[in-house]
Amino acid sequence: MTSIHTKDATFLRTEKPAELPSLEPHQLKGYACYYLSPNLAQLTFPNTSNEIVNLRPGLYAAKRHNTLQWPLQLPNESGVLVLTPRRDSTKKPRKTTKVASTLLQRFVLILYKPFKSEFKRKQLSRLFTRTPLVRIRPGIVLAPQIRTGRFQLYQKVLLRPSQFIFRLVELGSPTQYASRLELDTSILDEKLETLIHKMFEKRVQRLVNACRILYSECGPPSTENKPITQYLKRFKRIRQQLLLLRWQSKFFKEELGVDIQRGLIRVASAVHRVHKRLQLCDT
């Protein structure tokens, strides 16, 4: 065994450099039910012998054990999403309407640690625009889980829940997940749709505002105008965001029966308006 002498220390050639521990997604197990509240950090439950644990603010779970009592009791508060792991041996009756049947789709519950770094927050924001997700609370999202063959319709643009999870891990966020969860639509049908509409309204308004700012900046020629290439670069990013929004709109319409076309039309109209002005500036 030989060594290399330096001014401060001696390193053995046969020694490997220390490696940082790699993160891996952790699967949540041992729970019979999950309770998610978008607005309430604390939930209260009626008297029950089932053990309820608080996983995060606004997220509770009932532990699975031999003495578990069914049906599971609900929290005292309204507006709570209730998700249970799907059992292949249990066949639930399906409703005949298209929207009702799509709402029985499986979901993946994903828990992650929000980033403090502005750079990583921007990277996470890009992941959100490429992944069909429903934001519940900071660090808590639901991802619709569809069959691989079905997702081929979207995979050229959008990411699957598993891809989103591993991208989170690559960014350095400790991540937990529970897959194959079913939303109890008999308790709450409209809450999930409301969350989806609110989430997309924020994205729509952000893109419309970006178009307004760009439209005002690339006005009639003046000494303060920037080179047209800078405006075109910003416009290209906005059009890319519009494309992702179109695909997400298509996904939620086809898979969950949630229509967000009205917001999409607003963005498309704002983008078209900016495009016309940029054409005038380039002449």
PDB file of C-alpha atoms in Angstrom:
ATOM      1  CA  MET A   1       0.000   0.000   0.000  1.00  0.00           C
ATOM      2  CA  THR A   2       1.533   3.315  -1.041  1.00  0.00           C
ATOM      3  CA  SER A   3       0.638   6.806  -0.038  1.00  0.00           C
ATOM      4  CA  ILE A   4       0.804  10.306  -1.396  1.00  0.00           C
ATOM      5  CA  HIS A   5       2.349  12.877   0.911  1.00  0.00           C
ATOM      6  CA  THR A   6       0.986  16.396   0.877  1.00  0.00           C
ATOM      7  CA  LYS A   7       1.675  19.438   2.965  1.00  0.00           C
ATOM      8  CA  ASP A   8      -1.256  18.869   5.309  1.00  0.00           C
ATOM      9  CA  ALA A   9      -2.139  15.177   5.155  1.00  0.00           C
ATOM     10  CA  THR A  10      -1.356  11.727   3.793  1.00  0.00           C
ATOM     11  CA  PHE A  11      -3.874   9.947   1.539  1.00  0.00           C
ATOM     12  CA  LEU A  12      -3.679   6.212   0.845  1.00  0.00           C
ATOM     13  CA  ARG A  13      -3.964   5.355  -2.839  1.00  0.00           C
ATOM     14  CA  THR A  14      -6.046   2.300  -2.057  1.00  0.00           C
ATOM     15  CA  GLU A  15      -8.630   4.315  -0.135  1.00  0.00           C
ATOM     16  CA  LYS A  16     -11.768   5.424  -1.940  1.00  0.00           C
ATOM     17  CA  PRO A  17     -13.079   8.953  -1.384  1.00  0.00           C
ATOM     18  CA  ALA A  18     -15.993   9.208   1.003  1.00  0.00           C
ATOM     19  CA  GLU A  19     -19.380   9.165  -0.766  1.00  0.00           C
ATOM     20  CA  LEU A  20     -22.397  11.108   0.354  1.00  0.00           C
ATOM     21  CA  PRO A  21     -25.398   8.918   1.264  1.00  0.00           C
ATOM     22  CA  SER A  22     -27.863   8.758  -1.632  1.00  0.00           C
ATOM     23  CA  LEU A  23     -31.534   9.469  -1.028  1.00  0.00           C
ATOM     24  CA  GLU A  24     -34.231   7.030  -2.038  1.00  0.00           C
ATOM     25  CA  PRO A  25     -38.019   7.462  -2.026  1.00  0.00           C
ATOM     26  CA  HIS A  26     -39.640   5.808   0.974  1.00  0.00           C
ATOM     27  CA  GLN A  27     -42.952   3.990   0.586  1.00  0.00           C
ATOM     28  CA  LEU A  28     -45.566   4.615   3.260  1.00  0.00           C
ATOM     29  CA  LYS A  29     -46.834   1.306   4.661  1.00  0.00           C
ATOM     30  CA  GLY A  30     -49.029   0.105   7.471  1.00  0.00           C
ATOM     31  CA  TYR A  31     -51.885   2.585   7.059  1.00  0.00           C
ATOM     32  CA  ALA A  32     -55.493   1.707   6.265  1.00  0.00           C
ATOM     33  CA  CYS A  33     -56.629   5.215   5.379  1.00  0.00           C
ATOM     34  CA  TYR A  34     -55.323   8.741   4.791  1.00  0.00           C
ATOM     35  CA  TYR A  35     -57.127  11.975   5.661  1.00  0.00           C
ATOM     36  CA  LEU A  36     -56.027  15.120   3.807  1.00  0.00           C
ATOM     37  CA  SER A  37     -57.189  18.633   4.640  1.00  0.00           C
ATOM     38  CA  PRO A  38     -56.115  21.445   2.275  1.00  0.00           C
ATOM     39  CA  ASN A  39     -57.117  24.159   4.767  1.00  0.00           C
ATOM     40  CA  LEU A  40     -56.901  22.766   8.307  1.00  0.00           C
ATOM     41  CA  ALA A  41     -53.581  21.907   9.924  1.00  0.00           C
ATOM     42  CA  GLN A  42     -55.248  20.040  12.808  1.00  0.00           C
ATOM     43  CA  LEU A  43     -58.126  17.563  12.560  1.00  0.00           C
ATOM     44  CA  THR A  44     -60.293  16.168  15.318  1.00  0.00           C
ATOM     45  CA  PHE A  45     -61.850  12.720  15.297  1.00  0.00           C
ATOM     46  CA  PRO A  46     -64.799  11.295  17.264  1.00  0.00           C
ATOM     47  CA  ASN A  47     -64.208   8.683  19.903  1.00  0.00           C
ATOM     48  CA  THR A  48     -62.746   5.665  18.148  1.00  0.00           C
ATOM     49  CA  SER A  49     -60.583   2.703  19.060  1.00  0.00           C
ATOM     50  CA  ASN A  50     -58.643   3.067  15.793  1.00  0.00           C
ATOM     51  CA  GLU A  51     -55.214   4.603  16.154  1.00  0.00           C
ATOM     52  CA  ILE A  52     -54.980   7.887  14.222  1.00  0.00           C
ATOM     53  CA  VAL A  53     -51.535   9.410  13.712  1.00  0.00           C
ATOM     54  CA  ASN A  54     -50.573  12.882  12.497  1.00  0.00           C
ATOM     55  CA  LEU A  55     -48.053  12.496   9.661  1.00  0.00           C
ATOM     56  CA  ARG A  56     -47.910  16.191   8.739  1.00  0.00           C
ATOM     57  CA  PRO A  57     -49.993  19.315   9.263  1.00  0.00           C
ATOM     58  CA  GLY A  58     -53.266  18.556   7.530  1.00  0.00           C
ATOM     59  CA  LEU A  59     -52.393  14.894   6.929  1.00  0.00           C
ATOM     60  CA  TYR A  60     -53.572  12.105   9.228  1.00  0.00           C
ATOM     61  CA  ALA A  61     -53.623   8.323   8.808  1.00  0.00           C
ATOM     62  CA  ALA A  62     -55.332   5.365  10.469  1.00  0.00           C
ATOM     63  CA  LYS A  63     -52.908   2.597  11.365  1.00  0.00           C
ATOM     64  CA  ARG A  64     -53.690  -0.844  10.020  1.00  0.00           C
ATOM     65  CA  HIS A  65     -53.949  -3.578  12.650  1.00  0.00           C
ATOM     66  CA  ASN A  66     -55.988  -6.678  13.455  1.00  0.00           C
ATOM     67  CA  THR A  67     -58.469  -4.822  15.664  1.00  0.00           C
ATOM     68  CA  LEU A  68     -59.180  -2.114  13.101  1.00  0.00           C
ATOM     69  CA  GLN A  69     -62.886  -1.259  13.076  1.00  0.00           C
ATOM     70  CA  TRP A  70     -64.764  -0.780   9.788  1.00  0.00           C
ATOM     71  CA  PRO A  71     -66.154   1.410   8.451  1.00  0.00           C
ATOM     72  CA  LEU A  72     -63.519   3.958   9.392  1.00  0.00           C
ATOM     73  CA  GLN A  73     -64.836   7.038  11.147  1.00  0.00           C
ATOM     74  CA  LEU A  74     -64.423  10.433   9.518  1.00  0.00           C
ATOM     75  CA  PRO A  75     -62.994  13.613  11.045  1.00  0.00           C
ATOM     76  CA  ASN A  76     -65.408  16.079  12.613  1.00  0.00           C
ATOM     77  CA  GLU A  77     -64.445  18.718  10.028  1.00  0.00           C
ATOM     78  CA  SER A  78     -65.899  18.806   6.527  1.00  0.00           C
ATOM     79  CA  GLY A  79     -63.921  19.165   3.311  1.00  0.00           C
ATOM     80  CA  VAL A  80     -61.441  16.382   4.105  1.00  0.00           C
ATOM     81  CA  LEU A  81     -60.203  14.098   1.334  1.00  0.00           C
ATOM     82  CA  VAL A  82     -60.318  10.441   2.371  1.00  0.00           C
ATOM     83  CA  LEU A  83     -58.113   7.976   0.505  1.00  0.00           C
ATOM     84  CA  THR A  84     -57.808   4.246   1.093  1.00  0.00           C
ATOM     85  CA  PRO A  85     -55.304   1.784  -0.402  1.00  0.00           C
ATOM     86  CA  ARG A  86     -56.994  -0.274  -3.093  1.00  0.00           C
ATOM     87  CA  ARG A  87     -57.327  -3.987  -2.435  1.00  0.00           C
ATOM     88  CA  ASP A  88     -57.333  -6.155  -5.547  1.00  0.00           C
ATOM     89  CA  SER A  89     -59.567  -8.688  -3.846  1.00  0.00           C
ATOM     90  CA  THR A  90     -62.222  -6.050  -3.151  1.00  0.00           C
ATOM     91  CA  LYS A  91     -64.327  -5.048  -6.131  1.00  0.00           C
ATOM     92  CA  LYS A  92     -66.257  -1.839  -5.607  1.00  0.00           C
ATOM     93  CA  PRO A  93     -69.374  -1.203  -7.694  1.00  0.00           C
ATOM     94  CA  ARG A  94     -68.701   1.274 -10.489  1.00  0.00           C
ATOM     95  CA  LYS A  95     -71.125   4.003 -11.481  1.00  0.00           C
ATOM     96  CA  THR A  96     -72.205   4.269 -15.078  1.00  0.00           C
ATOM     97  CA  THR A  97     -71.599   7.968 -15.753  1.00  0.00           C
ATOM     98  CA  LYS A  98     -68.277   8.868 -17.323  1.00  0.00           C
ATOM     99  CA  VAL A  99     -67.276  11.552 -14.808  1.00  0.00           C
ATOM    100  CA  ALA A 100     -68.220   9.479 -11.774  1.00  0.00           C
ATOM    101  CA  SER A 101     -66.252   6.475 -13.013  1.00  0.00           C
ATOM    102  CA  THR A 102     -63.143   8.517 -13.774  1.00  0.00           C
ATOM    103  CA  LEU A 103     -63.200   9.950 -10.262  1.00  0.00           C
ATOM    104  CA  LEU A 104     -62.671   6.403  -8.983  1.00  0.00           C
ATOM    105  CA  GLN A 105     -59.201   6.568 -10.498  1.00  0.00           C
ATOM    106  CA  ARG A 106     -56.206   5.629  -8.389  1.00  0.00           C
ATOM    107  CA  PHE A 107     -53.927   8.276  -6.901  1.00  0.00           C
ATOM    108  CA  VAL A 108     -50.391   8.487  -5.578  1.00  0.00           C
ATOM    109  CA  LEU A 109     -49.893  10.473  -2.385  1.00  0.00           C
ATOM    110  CA  ILE A 110     -46.489  12.189  -2.481  1.00  0.00           C
ATOM    111  CA  LEU A 111     -44.840  13.868   0.505  1.00  0.00           C
ATOM    112  CA  TYR A 112     -41.666  15.888   0.110  1.00  0.00           C
ATOM    113  CA  LYS A 113     -39.681  18.537   1.949  1.00  0.00           C
ATOM    114  CA  PRO A 114     -40.111  21.991   0.353  1.00  0.00           C
ATOM    115  CA  PHE A 115     -36.888  23.630  -0.752  1.00  0.00           C
ATOM    116  CA  LYS A 116     -35.447  26.829   0.703  1.00  0.00           C
ATOM    117  CA  SER A 117     -33.074  27.402  -2.203  1.00  0.00           C
ATOM    118  CA  GLU A 118     -34.566  29.694  -4.852  1.00  0.00           C
ATOM    119  CA  PHE A 119     -32.780  27.752  -7.586  1.00  0.00           C
ATOM    120  CA  LYS A 120     -34.291  24.428  -6.503  1.00  0.00           C
ATOM    121  CA  ARG A 121     -37.696  26.009  -6.022  1.00  0.00           C
ATOM    122  CA  LYS A 122     -37.621  27.067  -9.670  1.00  0.00           C
ATOM    123  CA  GLN A 123     -36.597  23.551 -10.708  1.00  0.00           C
ATOM    124  CA  LEU A 124     -39.482  22.135  -8.677  1.00  0.00           C
ATOM    125  CA  SER A 125     -41.855  24.615 -10.314  1.00  0.00           C
ATOM    126  CA  ARG A 126     -40.795  23.302 -13.726  1.00  0.00           C
ATOM    127  CA  LEU A 127     -41.514  19.753 -12.563  1.00  0.00           C
ATOM    128  CA  PHE A 128     -45.010  20.822 -11.503  1.00  0.00           C
ATOM    129  CA  THR A 129     -45.742  22.238 -14.951  1.00  0.00           C
ATOM    130  CA  ARG A 130     -44.780  18.897 -16.525  1.00  0.00           C
ATOM    131  CA  THR A 131     -46.572  16.563 -14.110  1.00  0.00           C
ATOM    132  CA  PRO A 132     -50.349  16.121 -13.663  1.00  0.00           C
ATOM    133  CA  LEU A 133     -50.634  16.831  -9.933  1.00  0.00           C
ATOM    134  CA  VAL A 134     -53.120  18.224  -7.440  1.00  0.00           C
ATOM    135  CA  ARG A 135     -51.512  20.423  -4.791  1.00  0.00           C
ATOM    136  CA  ILE A 136     -52.997  19.792  -1.360  1.00  0.00           C
ATOM    137  CA  ARG A 137     -50.614  21.666   0.950  1.00  0.00           C
ATOM    138  CA  PRO A 138     -46.932  22.692   0.812  1.00  0.00           C
ATOM    139  CA  GLY A 139     -45.039  19.417   0.519  1.00  0.00           C
ATOM    140  CA  ILE A 140     -48.190  17.325  -0.120  1.00  0.00           C
ATOM    141  CA  VAL A 141     -49.522  16.487  -3.597  1.00  0.00           C
ATOM    142  CA  LEU A 142     -51.810  13.915  -5.201  1.00  0.00           C
ATOM    143  CA  ALA A 143     -50.967  12.449  -8.605  1.00  0.00           C
ATOM    144  CA  PRO A 144     -53.603  10.618 -10.670  1.00  0.00           C
ATOM    145  CA  GLN A 145     -52.303   7.118 -11.409  1.00  0.00           C
ATOM    146  CA  ILE A 146     -53.319   5.637 -14.767  1.00  0.00           C
ATOM    147  CA  ARG A 147     -52.172   2.591 -16.688  1.00  0.00           C
ATOM    148  CA  THR A 148     -48.881   2.736 -18.580  1.00  0.00           C
ATOM    149  CA  GLY A 149     -50.591   2.075 -21.902  1.00  0.00           C
ATOM    150  CA  ARG A 150     -53.033   4.878 -21.263  1.00  0.00           C
ATOM    151  CA  PHE A 151     -50.263   7.312 -20.302  1.00  0.00           C
ATOM    152  CA  GLN A 152     -48.577   6.837 -23.684  1.00  0.00           C
ATOM    153  CA  LEU A 153     -50.993   9.497 -24.936  1.00  0.00           C
ATOM    154  CA  TYR A 154     -49.170  12.064 -22.782  1.00  0.00           C
ATOM    155  CA  GLN A 155     -45.662  10.732 -22.165  1.00  0.00           C
ATOM    156  CA  LYS A 156     -43.991  12.795 -24.918  1.00  0.00           C
ATOM    157  CA  VAL A 157     -44.656  15.912 -22.836  1.00  0.00           C
ATOM    158  CA  LEU A 158     -45.813  14.988 -19.329  1.00  0.00           C
ATOM    159  CA  LEU A 159     -44.126  13.039 -16.524  1.00  0.00           C
ATOM    160  CA  ARG A 160     -45.525  10.027 -14.695  1.00  0.00           C
ATOM    161  CA  PRO A 161     -45.831  10.136 -10.861  1.00  0.00           C
ATOM    162  CA  SER A 162     -42.840   7.790 -10.526  1.00  0.00           C
ATOM    163  CA  GLN A 163     -40.720  10.110 -12.674  1.00  0.00           C
ATOM    164  CA  PHE A 164     -41.775  13.091 -10.581  1.00  0.00           C
ATOM    165  CA  ILE A 165     -40.806  11.241  -7.378  1.00  0.00           C
ATOM    166  CA  PHE A 166     -37.332  10.353  -8.621  1.00  0.00           C
ATOM    167  CA  ARG A 167     -36.766  13.897  -9.907  1.00  0.00           C
ATOM    168  CA  LEU A 168     -37.603  15.122  -6.403  1.00  0.00           C
ATOM    169  CA  VAL A 169     -35.031  12.748  -4.974  1.00  0.00           C
ATOM    170  CA  GLU A 170     -32.454  13.913  -7.507  1.00  0.00           C
ATOM    171  CA  LEU A 171     -33.042  17.477  -6.314  1.00  0.00           C
ATOM    172  CA  GLY A 172     -32.232  16.299  -2.781  1.00  0.00           C
ATOM    173  CA  SER A 173     -35.672  16.251  -1.166  1.00  0.00           C
ATOM    174  CA  PRO A 174     -36.533  13.416   1.278  1.00  0.00           C
ATOM    175  CA  THR A 175     -39.636  11.925  -0.346  1.00  0.00           C
ATOM    176  CA  GLN A 176     -42.359   9.525   0.780  1.00  0.00           C
ATOM    177  CA  TYR A 177     -45.212   8.104  -1.252  1.00  0.00           C
ATOM    178  CA  ALA A 178     -48.236   5.816  -1.096  1.00  0.00           C
ATOM    179  CA  SER A 179     -49.634   4.473  -4.368  1.00  0.00           C
ATOM    180  CA  ARG A 180     -52.859   2.787  -5.493  1.00  0.00           C
ATOM    181  CA  LEU A 181     -55.058   5.015  -3.330  1.00  0.00           C
ATOM    182  CA  GLU A 182     -58.738   5.540  -4.078  1.00  0.00           C
ATOM    183  CA  LEU A 183     -60.652   8.691  -3.242  1.00  0.00           C
ATOM    184  CA  ASP A 184     -63.909   8.093  -1.418  1.00  0.00           C
ATOM    185  CA  THR A 185     -66.143   9.924  -3.874  1.00  0.00           C
ATOM    186  CA  SER A 186     -69.270   9.014  -1.936  1.00  0.00           C
ATOM    187  CA  ILE A 187     -68.077  11.456   0.731  1.00  0.00           C
ATOM    188  CA  LEU A 188     -66.578  14.228  -1.365  1.00  0.00           C
ATOM    189  CA  ASP A 189     -66.869  14.617  -5.142  1.00  0.00           C
ATOM    190  CA  GLU A 190     -66.459  18.340  -5.703  1.00  0.00           C
ATOM    191  CA  LYS A 191     -63.541  19.112  -3.363  1.00  0.00           C
ATOM    192  CA  LEU A 192     -60.900  17.595  -5.630  1.00  0.00           C
ATOM    193  CA  GLU A 193     -62.318  19.369  -8.677  1.00  0.00           C
ATOM    194  CA  THR A 194     -62.273  22.671  -6.765  1.00  0.00           C
ATOM    195  CA  LEU A 195     -58.604  22.177  -5.885  1.00  0.00           C
ATOM    196  CA  ILE A 196     -57.755  21.460  -9.529  1.00  0.00           C
ATOM    197  CA  HIS A 197     -59.557  24.598 -10.713  1.00  0.00           C
ATOM    198  CA  LYS A 198     -57.809  26.783  -8.107  1.00  0.00           C
ATOM    199  CA  MET A 199     -54.421  25.340  -9.022  1.00  0.00           C
ATOM    200  CA  PHE A 200     -54.891  25.979 -12.745  1.00  0.00           C
ATOM    201  CA  GLU A 201     -56.342  29.447 -12.166  1.00  0.00           C
ATOM    202  CA  LYS A 202     -53.073  30.440 -10.499  1.00  0.00           C
ATOM    203  CA  ARG A 203     -51.083  29.130 -13.472  1.00  0.00           C
ATOM    204  CA  VAL A 204     -53.388  30.845 -15.936  1.00  0.00           C
ATOM    205  CA  GLN A 205     -53.156  34.183 -14.136  1.00  0.00           C
ATOM    206  CA  ARG A 206     -49.368  33.916 -13.922  1.00  0.00           C
ATOM    207  CA  LEU A 207     -49.067  33.378 -17.686  1.00  0.00           C
ATOM    208  CA  VAL A 208     -51.590  36.116 -18.492  1.00  0.00           C
ATOM    209  CA  ASN A 209     -49.608  38.538 -16.306  1.00  0.00           C
ATOM    210  CA  ALA A 210     -46.375  37.536 -18.030  1.00  0.00           C
ATOM    211  CA  CYS A 211     -48.007  38.259 -21.393  1.00  0.00           C
ATOM    212  CA  ARG A 212     -49.231  41.663 -20.209  1.00  0.00           C
ATOM    213  CA  ILE A 213     -45.767  42.664 -19.013  1.00  0.00           C
ATOM    214  CA  LEU A 214     -44.124  41.518 -22.230  1.00  0.00           C
ATOM    215  CA  TYR A 215     -46.789  43.265 -24.315  1.00  0.00           C
ATOM    216  CA  SER A 216     -46.212  46.578 -22.542  1.00  0.00           C
ATOM    217  CA  GLU A 217     -42.404  46.331 -22.742  1.00  0.00           C
ATOM    218  CA  CYS A 218     -42.236  45.553 -26.455  1.00  0.00           C
ATOM    219  CA  GLY A 219     -44.354  48.547 -27.399  1.00  0.00           C
ATOM    220  CA  PRO A 220     -43.652  51.158 -30.062  1.00  0.00           C
ATOM    221  CA  PRO A 221     -39.922  51.603 -30.797  1.00  0.00           C
ATOM    222  CA  SER A 222     -38.092  53.912 -28.400  1.00  0.00           C
ATOM    223  CA  THR A 223     -34.592  54.446 -27.077  1.00  0.00           C
ATOM    224  CA  GLU A 224     -35.408  52.317 -24.012  1.00  0.00           C
ATOM    225  CA  ASN A 225     -36.540  49.222 -25.900  1.00  0.00           C
ATOM    226  CA  LYS A 226     -34.441  46.095 -25.522  1.00  0.00           C
ATOM    227  CA  PRO A 227     -33.218  44.096 -28.534  1.00  0.00           C
ATOM    228  CA  ILE A 228     -36.031  42.117 -30.153  1.00  0.00           C
ATOM    229  CA  THR A 229     -34.129  38.864 -29.496  1.00  0.00           C
ATOM    230  CA  GLN A 230     -34.632  39.287 -25.735  1.00  0.00           C
ATOM    231  CA  TYR A 231     -38.374  39.673 -26.182  1.00  0.00           C
ATOM    232  CA  LEU A 232     -38.519  36.664 -28.483  1.00  0.00           C
ATOM    233  CA  LYS A 233     -36.655  34.541 -25.940  1.00  0.00           C
ATOM    234  CA  ARG A 234     -39.165  35.410 -23.221  1.00  0.00           C
ATOM    235  CA  PHE A 235     -42.049  34.833 -25.625  1.00  0.00           C
ATOM    236  CA  LYS A 236     -40.690  31.385 -26.465  1.00  0.00           C
ATOM    237  CA  ARG A 237     -40.743  30.418 -22.765  1.00  0.00           C
ATOM    238  CA  ILE A 238     -44.344  31.609 -22.446  1.00  0.00           C
ATOM    239  CA  ARG A 239     -45.391  29.542 -25.485  1.00  0.00           C
ATOM    240  CA  GLN A 240     -43.699  26.495 -23.969  1.00  0.00           C
ATOM    241  CA  GLN A 241     -45.698  27.021 -20.780  1.00  0.00           C
ATOM    242  CA  LEU A 242     -48.872  27.288 -22.858  1.00  0.00           C
ATOM    243  CA  LEU A 243     -48.060  23.964 -24.541  1.00  0.00           C
ATOM    244  CA  LEU A 244     -47.613  22.261 -21.158  1.00  0.00           C
ATOM    245  CA  LEU A 245     -50.860  23.817 -19.942  1.00  0.00           C
ATOM    246  CA  ARG A 246     -52.675  22.417 -22.999  1.00  0.00           C
ATOM    247  CA  TRP A 247     -51.425  18.901 -22.271  1.00  0.00           C
ATOM    248  CA  GLN A 248     -52.309  19.148 -18.585  1.00  0.00           C
ATOM    249  CA  SER A 249     -55.762  20.398 -19.548  1.00  0.00           C
ATOM    250  CA  LYS A 250     -56.183  17.437 -21.879  1.00  0.00           C
ATOM    251  CA  PHE A 251     -55.066  15.011 -19.155  1.00  0.00           C
ATOM    252  CA  PHE A 252     -57.458  16.277 -16.489  1.00  0.00           C
ATOM    253  CA  LYS A 253     -60.329  16.463 -18.972  1.00  0.00           C
ATOM    254  CA  GLU A 254     -59.863  12.926 -20.292  1.00  0.00           C
ATOM    255  CA  GLU A 255     -58.833  11.183 -17.067  1.00  0.00           C
ATOM    256  CA  LEU A 256     -60.779  13.021 -14.335  1.00  0.00           C
ATOM    257  CA  GLY A 257     -63.528  14.776 -16.245  1.00  0.00           C
ATOM    258  CA  VAL A 258     -62.374  18.226 -15.056  1.00  0.00           C
ATOM    259  CA  ASP A 259     -62.712  20.927 -17.730  1.00  0.00           C
ATOM    260  CA  ILE A 260     -60.295  23.887 -17.509  1.00  0.00           C
ATOM    261  CA  GLN A 261     -60.654  25.026 -21.132  1.00  0.00           C
ATOM    262  CA  ARG A 262     -61.880  28.496 -20.190  1.00  0.00           C
ATOM    263  CA  GLY A 263     -58.584  29.387 -18.508  1.00  0.00           C
ATOM    264  CA  LEU A 264     -56.651  27.885 -21.390  1.00  0.00           C
ATOM    265  CA  ILE A 265     -58.490  30.139 -23.857  1.00  0.00           C
ATOM    266  CA  ARG A 266     -57.526  33.195 -21.787  1.00  0.00           C
ATOM    267  CA  VAL A 267     -53.843  32.312 -21.990  1.00  0.00           C
ATOM    268  CA  ALA A 268     -54.005  31.499 -25.704  1.00  0.00           C
ATOM    269  CA  SER A 269     -55.659  34.871 -26.374  1.00  0.00           C
ATOM    270  CA  ALA A 270     -52.987  36.728 -24.379  1.00  0.00           C
ATOM    271  CA  VAL A 271     -50.204  34.863 -26.190  1.00  0.00           C
ATOM    272  CA  HIS A 272     -51.724  35.676 -29.588  1.00  0.00           C
ATOM    273  CA  ARG A 273     -51.914  39.360 -28.657  1.00  0.00           C
ATOM    274  CA  VAL A 274     -48.209  39.440 -27.735  1.00  0.00           C
ATOM    275  CA  HIS A 275     -47.312  37.569 -30.919  1.00  0.00           C
ATOM    276  CA  LYS A 276     -49.007  40.229 -33.047  1.00  0.00           C
ATOM    277  CA  ARG A 277     -47.122  43.012 -31.289  1.00  0.00           C
ATOM    278  CA  LEU A 278     -43.782  41.234 -31.664  1.00  0.00           C
ATOM    279  CA  GLN A 279     -44.432  40.914 -35.387  1.00  0.00           C
ATOM    280  CA  LEU A 280     -44.922  44.679 -35.580  1.00  0.00           C
ATOM    281  CA  CYS A 281     -41.744  45.298 -33.589  1.00  0.00           C
ATOM    282  CA  ASP A 282     -39.741  43.050 -35.913  1.00  0.00           C
ATOM    283  CA  THR A 283     -40.716  44.945 -39.076  1.00  0.00           C
TER     284      THR A 283
END
